[in-house]
Amino acid sequence: MDELFPGSVGTTASFSLRLGQTVFSSASLLFMSFGVEFYSYTAFCYLVTIMGLVIPWSFTLALVDGYSVLLKCPIHQPVILLIIAVGDWVLSVLTLAGACSTASVVDLLMHSHGSYCPWKYCSRYQISAVMAFLSWLLSLASSLFNLWLLPSL
Amino acid sequence: MDELFPGSVGTTASFSLRLGQTVFSSASLLFMSFGVEFYSYTAFCYLVTIMGLVIPWSFTLALVDGYSVLLKCPIHQPVILLIIAVGDWVLSVLTLAGACSTASVVDLLMHSHGSYCPWKYCSRYQISAVMAFLSWLLSLASSLFNLWLLPSL
């Protein structure tokens, strides 16, 4: 494990992925919750909950990666790497679920019951769903890179 | 690769998983499309499309597994195993997306706009979403087992 696989924990690629996840999930949370009555819809509440989990997780791992890169001290403990890999997978699945639910509810609100969703609100919900999808894509990339690392433990 | 990992392609466990996927995805498709106007909702159309992909995929792989088990002739070709693993992952993600979208739209129809969804129809949509989730769980299990096999190729 002296050569780090690009994108795995403790590399600059991983640091960039984590930063991206933090930015996109924060954007998704902000667009969903800032001045919008999201709590009337289960799917939107779910997305907000998940983003509330993803943001601290990604931010913490971004800090860990930054620390590893700066001090050139990669993480070698198999248990920690396993926890990160499993956590990434679980959060990735939950983020996908939240993004899909939000997107489908926004679509329903816009097309089937147009009168229930003013344009200003619906466009915010849409942007929030797109941000959640982008966060999921980056989260999936992190998960795949870390998964690649597991057999070498 | 003489010892097959339990659950990977060509074992009885894999055969059972594939049969389960075929049964649950067929049930999901039937409950969604039999006598119900699913085409008015994007999420439901999406689920029907995905189930239309999952059913032939799972059924074909069930046949391949059954053939391998009966003739005691496991698949050794890395390319075929890679295609199966990637296909499983892609379909697993799409199934989860479809199940979540359907579940959130059913929830919205039942709670926010009760009058738009007669009980008979809504309960069918609900059962269809549950079946899609069960199909996803089995598909995830297959994917994980096959993924475990990849480093040994």
Short mmCIF file of C-alpha atoms in Angstrom, two decimals:
data_model
loop_
_atom_site.label_atom_id
_atom_site.label_comp_id
_atom_site.label_asym_id
_atom_site.label_seq_id
_atom_site.Cartn_x
_atom_site.Cartn_y
_atom_site.Cartn_z
CA MET A 1 0.00 0.00 0.00
CA ASP A 2 2.91 2.36 -0.52
CA GLU A 3 1.52 3.47 -3.88
CA LEU A 4 -1.83 5.16 -3.44
CA PHE A 5 -4.49 4.42 -6.04
CA PRO A 6 -5.63 7.73 -7.61
CA GLY A 7 -8.90 8.83 -6.04
CA SER A 8 -8.62 6.72 -2.89
CA VAL A 9 -8.49 8.24 0.61
CA GLY A 10 -5.52 10.55 1.15
CA THR A 11 -4.99 11.76 -2.43
CA THR A 12 -5.63 15.13 -4.05
CA ALA A 13 -8.22 13.55 -6.39
CA SER A 14 -10.15 12.27 -3.37
CA PHE A 15 -9.86 15.72 -1.77
CA SER A 16 -11.38 17.34 -4.89
CA LEU A 17 -14.21 14.77 -4.98
CA ARG A 18 -15.03 15.41 -1.31
CA LEU A 19 -14.99 19.16 -1.81
CA GLY A 20 -17.32 18.77 -4.79
CA GLN A 21 -19.69 16.60 -2.76
CA THR A 22 -19.75 19.14 0.06
CA VAL A 23 -20.45 22.03 -2.34
CA PHE A 24 -23.19 20.25 -4.32
CA SER A 25 -24.95 18.79 -1.28
CA SER A 26 -24.86 22.18 0.49
CA ALA A 27 -26.29 23.81 -2.65
CA SER A 28 -29.01 21.16 -2.81
CA LEU A 29 -29.92 21.72 0.84
CA LEU A 30 -29.94 25.51 0.47
CA PHE A 31 -32.08 25.54 -2.69
CA MET A 32 -34.53 23.15 -1.03
CA SER A 33 -34.85 24.75 2.36
CA PHE A 34 -34.23 28.48 1.89
CA GLY A 35 -37.63 30.16 1.90
CA VAL A 36 -39.45 27.17 0.43
CA GLU A 37 -42.11 25.15 2.25
CA PHE A 38 -40.42 21.82 1.67
CA TYR A 39 -41.85 20.15 4.77
CA SER A 40 -45.24 19.59 3.14
CA TYR A 41 -43.71 16.88 0.92
CA THR A 42 -42.21 13.66 2.28
CA ALA A 43 -39.69 13.36 -0.56
CA PHE A 44 -38.32 16.86 0.05
CA CYS A 45 -38.02 16.26 3.82
CA TYR A 46 -36.14 13.05 3.04
CA LEU A 47 -33.72 14.88 0.72
CA VAL A 48 -33.06 17.53 3.37
CA THR A 49 -32.36 14.81 5.97
CA ILE A 50 -29.96 12.97 3.68
CA MET A 51 -28.15 16.15 2.70
CA GLY A 52 -27.84 16.90 6.41
CA LEU A 53 -25.94 13.61 6.71
CA VAL A 54 -23.89 13.92 3.51
CA ILE A 55 -22.53 17.42 4.21
CA PRO A 56 -20.75 16.64 7.52
CA TRP A 57 -19.54 13.26 6.18
CA SER A 58 -18.01 14.77 3.01
CA PHE A 59 -16.61 17.78 4.85
CA THR A 60 -14.93 15.61 7.48
CA LEU A 61 -13.41 13.36 4.82
CA ALA A 62 -12.27 16.42 2.85
CA LEU A 63 -10.45 17.58 6.00
CA VAL A 64 -8.91 14.11 6.46
CA ASP A 65 -7.78 14.05 2.82
CA GLY A 66 -6.36 17.57 3.02
CA TYR A 67 -4.49 16.62 6.19
CA SER A 68 -3.13 13.43 4.55
CA VAL A 69 -2.02 15.30 1.43
CA LEU A 70 -0.39 18.19 3.28
CA LEU A 71 1.47 16.04 5.82
CA LYS A 72 2.13 13.27 3.27
CA CYS A 73 0.82 10.79 5.80
CA PRO A 74 -1.67 8.40 4.09
CA ILE A 75 -4.16 6.34 6.09
CA HIS A 76 -3.10 2.68 6.40
CA GLN A 77 -5.58 1.34 8.98
CA PRO A 78 -7.84 -1.25 7.27
CA VAL A 79 -10.70 -0.64 9.74
CA ILE A 80 -10.87 3.09 8.97
CA LEU A 81 -10.71 2.46 5.21
CA LEU A 82 -13.49 -0.13 5.54
CA ILE A 83 -15.70 2.28 7.51
CA ILE A 84 -15.12 5.00 4.89
CA ALA A 85 -15.90 2.61 2.01
CA VAL A 86 -19.11 1.28 3.62
CA GLY A 87 -20.24 4.76 4.70
CA ASP A 88 -19.66 6.05 1.18
CA TRP A 89 -21.76 3.28 -0.33
CA VAL A 90 -24.63 3.73 2.10
CA LEU A 91 -24.71 7.51 1.66
CA SER A 92 -24.39 7.15 -2.11
CA VAL A 93 -27.47 4.89 -2.23
CA LEU A 94 -29.43 7.22 0.08
CA THR A 95 -28.45 10.28 -1.99
CA LEU A 96 -29.59 8.60 -5.21
CA ALA A 97 -32.89 7.68 -3.56
CA GLY A 98 -33.39 11.27 -2.37
CA ALA A 99 -32.49 12.78 -5.74
CA CYS A 100 -34.84 10.46 -7.65
CA SER A 101 -37.71 11.01 -5.25
CA THR A 102 -37.31 14.78 -5.44
CA ALA A 103 -37.03 14.77 -9.22
CA SER A 104 -40.15 12.64 -9.67
CA VAL A 105 -42.21 14.71 -7.22
CA VAL A 106 -41.09 17.96 -8.92
CA ASP A 107 -42.07 16.49 -12.28
CA LEU A 108 -45.50 15.52 -10.94
CA LEU A 109 -46.04 18.93 -9.37
CA MET A 110 -45.09 20.73 -12.56
CA HIS A 111 -47.01 18.67 -15.09
CA SER A 112 -49.98 17.06 -13.41
CA HIS A 113 -50.98 19.67 -10.87
CA GLY A 114 -49.44 22.85 -12.23
CA SER A 115 -51.52 25.11 -10.05
CA TYR A 116 -50.02 23.69 -6.84
CA CYS A 117 -46.48 24.72 -7.68
CA PRO A 118 -45.59 28.34 -8.45
CA TRP A 119 -42.79 28.63 -11.01
CA LYS A 120 -40.38 30.28 -8.55
CA TYR A 121 -40.65 27.37 -6.09
CA CYS A 122 -40.63 24.59 -8.66
CA SER A 123 -37.46 25.84 -10.34
CA ARG A 124 -35.76 25.85 -6.93
CA TYR A 125 -36.86 22.27 -6.29
CA GLN A 126 -35.53 21.32 -9.73
CA ILE A 127 -32.13 22.91 -9.09
CA SER A 128 -32.02 21.15 -5.73
CA ALA A 129 -32.67 17.77 -7.40
CA VAL A 130 -29.96 18.43 -10.01
CA MET A 131 -27.47 19.35 -7.28
CA ALA A 132 -28.36 16.16 -5.40
CA PHE A 133 -27.71 14.12 -8.57
CA LEU A 134 -24.32 15.80 -9.06
CA SER A 135 -23.47 15.10 -5.41
CA TRP A 136 -24.48 11.46 -5.99
CA LEU A 137 -22.23 11.18 -9.07
CA LEU A 138 -19.19 12.41 -7.13
CA SER A 139 -20.12 10.19 -4.19
CA LEU A 140 -20.33 7.20 -6.54
CA ALA A 141 -16.88 8.02 -7.93
CA SER A 142 -15.44 8.13 -4.39
CA SER A 143 -17.14 4.85 -3.51
CA LEU A 144 -15.78 3.10 -6.61
CA PHE A 145 -12.23 4.35 -6.01
CA ASN A 146 -12.34 3.23 -2.38
CA LEU A 147 -13.88 -0.10 -3.28
CA TRP A 148 -10.96 -0.71 -5.61
CA LEU A 149 -8.69 -0.28 -2.62
CA LEU A 150 -10.44 -2.85 -0.40
CA PRO A 151 -8.98 -6.07 -1.89
CA SER A 152 -5.48 -4.70 -1.27
CA LEU A 153 -6.12 -4.38 2.48
CA MET B 1 -11.09 -19.76 -9.89
CA ASP B 2 -11.75 -23.45 -9.28
CA GLU B 3 -13.58 -22.65 -6.04
CA LEU B 4 -16.70 -20.63 -6.77
CA PHE B 5 -17.54 -17.84 -4.33
CA PRO B 6 -21.08 -18.44 -2.97
CA GLY B 7 -23.54 -16.21 -4.83
CA SER B 8 -21.34 -15.55 -7.85
CA VAL B 9 -22.35 -16.58 -11.38
CA GLY B 10 -22.84 -20.32 -11.78
CA THR B 11 -23.90 -21.22 -8.23
CA THR B 12 -27.26 -22.26 -6.80
CA ALA B 13 -27.33 -19.13 -4.60
CA SER B 14 -26.95 -16.96 -7.69
CA PHE B 15 -29.68 -18.97 -9.43
CA SER B 16 -32.06 -18.34 -6.49
CA LEU B 17 -31.24 -14.60 -6.50
CA ARG B 18 -31.92 -14.37 -10.26
CA LEU B 19 -35.21 -16.25 -9.91
CA GLY B 20 -36.23 -13.89 -7.08
CA GLN B 21 -35.35 -10.85 -9.19
CA THR B 22 -37.39 -12.19 -12.12
CA VAL B 23 -40.41 -12.90 -9.90
CA PHE B 24 -40.37 -9.56 -8.05
CA SER B 25 -39.74 -7.44 -11.14
CA SER B 26 -42.50 -9.27 -13.04
CA ALA B 27 -44.86 -8.71 -10.09
CA SER B 28 -43.90 -5.02 -10.02
CA LEU B 29 -44.57 -4.67 -13.75
CA LEU B 30 -47.90 -6.51 -13.53
CA PHE B 31 -49.21 -4.54 -10.55
CA MET B 32 -48.21 -1.30 -12.28
CA SER B 33 -49.53 -1.97 -15.75
CA PHE B 34 -52.50 -4.33 -15.38
CA GLY B 35 -55.60 -2.22 -15.72
CA VAL B 36 -54.02 0.91 -14.26
CA GLU B 37 -53.43 4.13 -16.17
CA PHE B 38 -49.76 4.33 -15.34
CA TYR B 39 -48.82 6.28 -18.46
CA SER B 40 -50.10 9.55 -17.04
CA TYR B 41 -47.15 9.67 -14.61
CA THR B 42 -43.52 9.91 -15.74
CA ALA B 43 -42.21 8.00 -12.70
CA PHE B 44 -44.54 5.05 -13.34
CA CYS B 45 -43.60 4.93 -17.05
CA TYR B 46 -39.95 4.92 -16.02
CA LEU B 47 -40.51 2.01 -13.61
CA VAL B 48 -42.31 0.02 -16.31
CA THR B 49 -39.41 0.66 -18.74
CA ILE B 50 -36.80 -0.42 -16.21
CA MET B 51 -38.73 -3.53 -15.22
CA GLY B 52 -38.97 -4.34 -18.93
CA LEU B 53 -35.16 -4.35 -18.96
CA VAL B 54 -34.63 -6.16 -15.63
CA ILE B 55 -36.97 -9.08 -16.37
CA PRO B 56 -35.18 -10.39 -19.52
CA TRP B 57 -31.74 -9.71 -17.95
CA SER B 58 -32.53 -11.64 -14.74
CA PHE B 59 -34.32 -14.42 -16.59
CA THR B 60 -31.41 -14.92 -19.01
CA LEU B 61 -28.90 -15.03 -16.15
CA ALA B 62 -31.15 -17.45 -14.23
CA LEU B 63 -31.03 -19.73 -17.28
CA VAL B 64 -27.22 -19.36 -17.48
CA ASP B 65 -26.88 -20.16 -13.77
CA GLY B 66 -29.22 -23.13 -14.01
CA TYR B 67 -27.24 -24.41 -16.99
CA SER B 68 -23.93 -23.96 -15.12
CA VAL B 69 -25.23 -25.72 -12.01
CA LEU B 70 -26.81 -28.65 -13.86
CA LEU B 71 -23.85 -29.31 -16.18
CA LYS B 72 -21.30 -28.39 -13.47
CA CYS B 73 -19.60 -26.14 -15.99
CA PRO B 74 -18.87 -22.72 -14.37
CA ILE B 75 -18.16 -19.63 -16.47
CA HIS B 76 -14.46 -18.75 -16.56
CA GLN B 77 -14.34 -16.04 -19.24
CA PRO B 78 -13.33 -12.72 -17.59
CA VAL B 79 -15.07 -10.66 -20.30
CA ILE B 80 -18.45 -12.32 -19.69
CA LEU B 81 -18.10 -11.97 -15.90
CA LEU B 82 -17.19 -8.30 -16.33
CA ILE B 83 -20.22 -7.67 -18.55
CA ILE B 84 -22.49 -9.40 -16.01
CA ALA B 85 -21.01 -7.40 -13.10
CA VAL B 86 -21.31 -4.05 -14.89
CA GLY B 87 -24.82 -4.83 -16.18
CA ASP B 88 -25.90 -5.82 -12.67
CA TRP B 89 -24.62 -2.56 -11.21
CA VAL B 90 -26.25 -0.39 -13.87
CA LEU B 91 -29.62 -2.18 -13.58
CA SER B 92 -29.41 -2.12 -9.80
CA VAL B 93 -28.98 1.68 -9.81
CA LEU B 94 -31.80 2.13 -12.35
CA THR B 95 -34.12 -0.16 -10.34
CA LEU B 96 -33.45 1.80 -7.15
CA ALA B 97 -34.17 5.05 -8.99
CA GLY B 98 -37.43 3.66 -10.36
CA ALA B 99 -38.55 2.26 -7.01
CA CYS B 100 -37.82 5.54 -5.17
CA SER B 101 -39.54 7.66 -7.80
CA THR B 102 -42.63 5.45 -7.73
CA ALA B 103 -42.77 5.36 -3.94
CA SER B 104 -42.49 9.15 -3.63
CA VAL B 105 -45.11 9.81 -6.31
CA VAL B 106 -47.52 7.30 -4.68
CA ASP B 107 -46.97 9.00 -1.33
CA LEU B 108 -47.70 12.40 -2.87
CA LEU B 109 -50.82 11.12 -4.62
CA MET B 110 -52.15 9.53 -1.44
CA HIS B 111 -51.49 12.30 1.04
CA SER B 112 -51.43 15.63 -0.77
CA HIS B 113 -54.01 15.11 -3.47
CA GLY B 114 -56.11 12.23 -2.18
CA SER B 115 -58.92 12.84 -4.62
CA TYR B 116 -56.68 12.13 -7.63
CA CYS B 117 -55.93 8.56 -6.58
CA PRO B 118 -58.70 6.02 -5.90
CA TRP B 119 -57.74 3.56 -3.16
CA LYS B 120 -57.81 0.54 -5.51
CA TYR B 121 -55.26 2.11 -7.85
CA CYS B 122 -53.03 3.58 -5.15
CA SER B 123 -52.67 0.28 -3.31
CA ARG B 124 -51.59 -1.33 -6.59
CA TYR B 125 -48.99 1.37 -7.16
CA GLN B 126 -47.75 0.84 -3.60
CA ILE B 127 -47.41 -2.93 -4.05
CA SER B 128 -45.58 -2.30 -7.33
CA ALA B 129 -43.09 0.01 -5.57
CA VAL B 130 -42.52 -2.56 -2.79
CA MET B 131 -41.90 -5.29 -5.37
CA ALA B 132 -39.43 -3.02 -7.17
CA PHE B 133 -37.57 -2.43 -3.88
CA LEU B 134 -37.40 -6.19 -3.23
CA SER B 135 -36.11 -6.73 -6.76
CA TRP B 136 -33.48 -4.03 -6.11
CA LEU B 137 -32.35 -5.71 -2.86
CA LEU B 138 -31.79 -9.04 -4.63
CA SER B 139 -30.09 -7.26 -7.53
CA LEU B 140 -27.77 -5.48 -5.07
CA ALA B 141 -26.89 -8.82 -3.49
CA SER B 142 -26.02 -10.29 -6.91
CA SER B 143 -23.94 -7.22 -7.75
CA LEU B 144 -21.98 -7.41 -4.50
CA PHE B 145 -21.27 -11.11 -4.89
CA ASN B 146 -20.10 -10.62 -8.48
CA LEU B 147 -18.02 -7.59 -7.53
CA TRP B 148 -16.21 -9.74 -4.99
CA LEU B 149 -15.26 -12.02 -7.83
CA LEU B 150 -13.74 -9.32 -10.07
CA PRO B 151 -10.33 -8.93 -8.33
CA SER B 152 -9.74 -12.66 -8.79
CA LEU B 153 -10.10 -12.42 -12.60
#
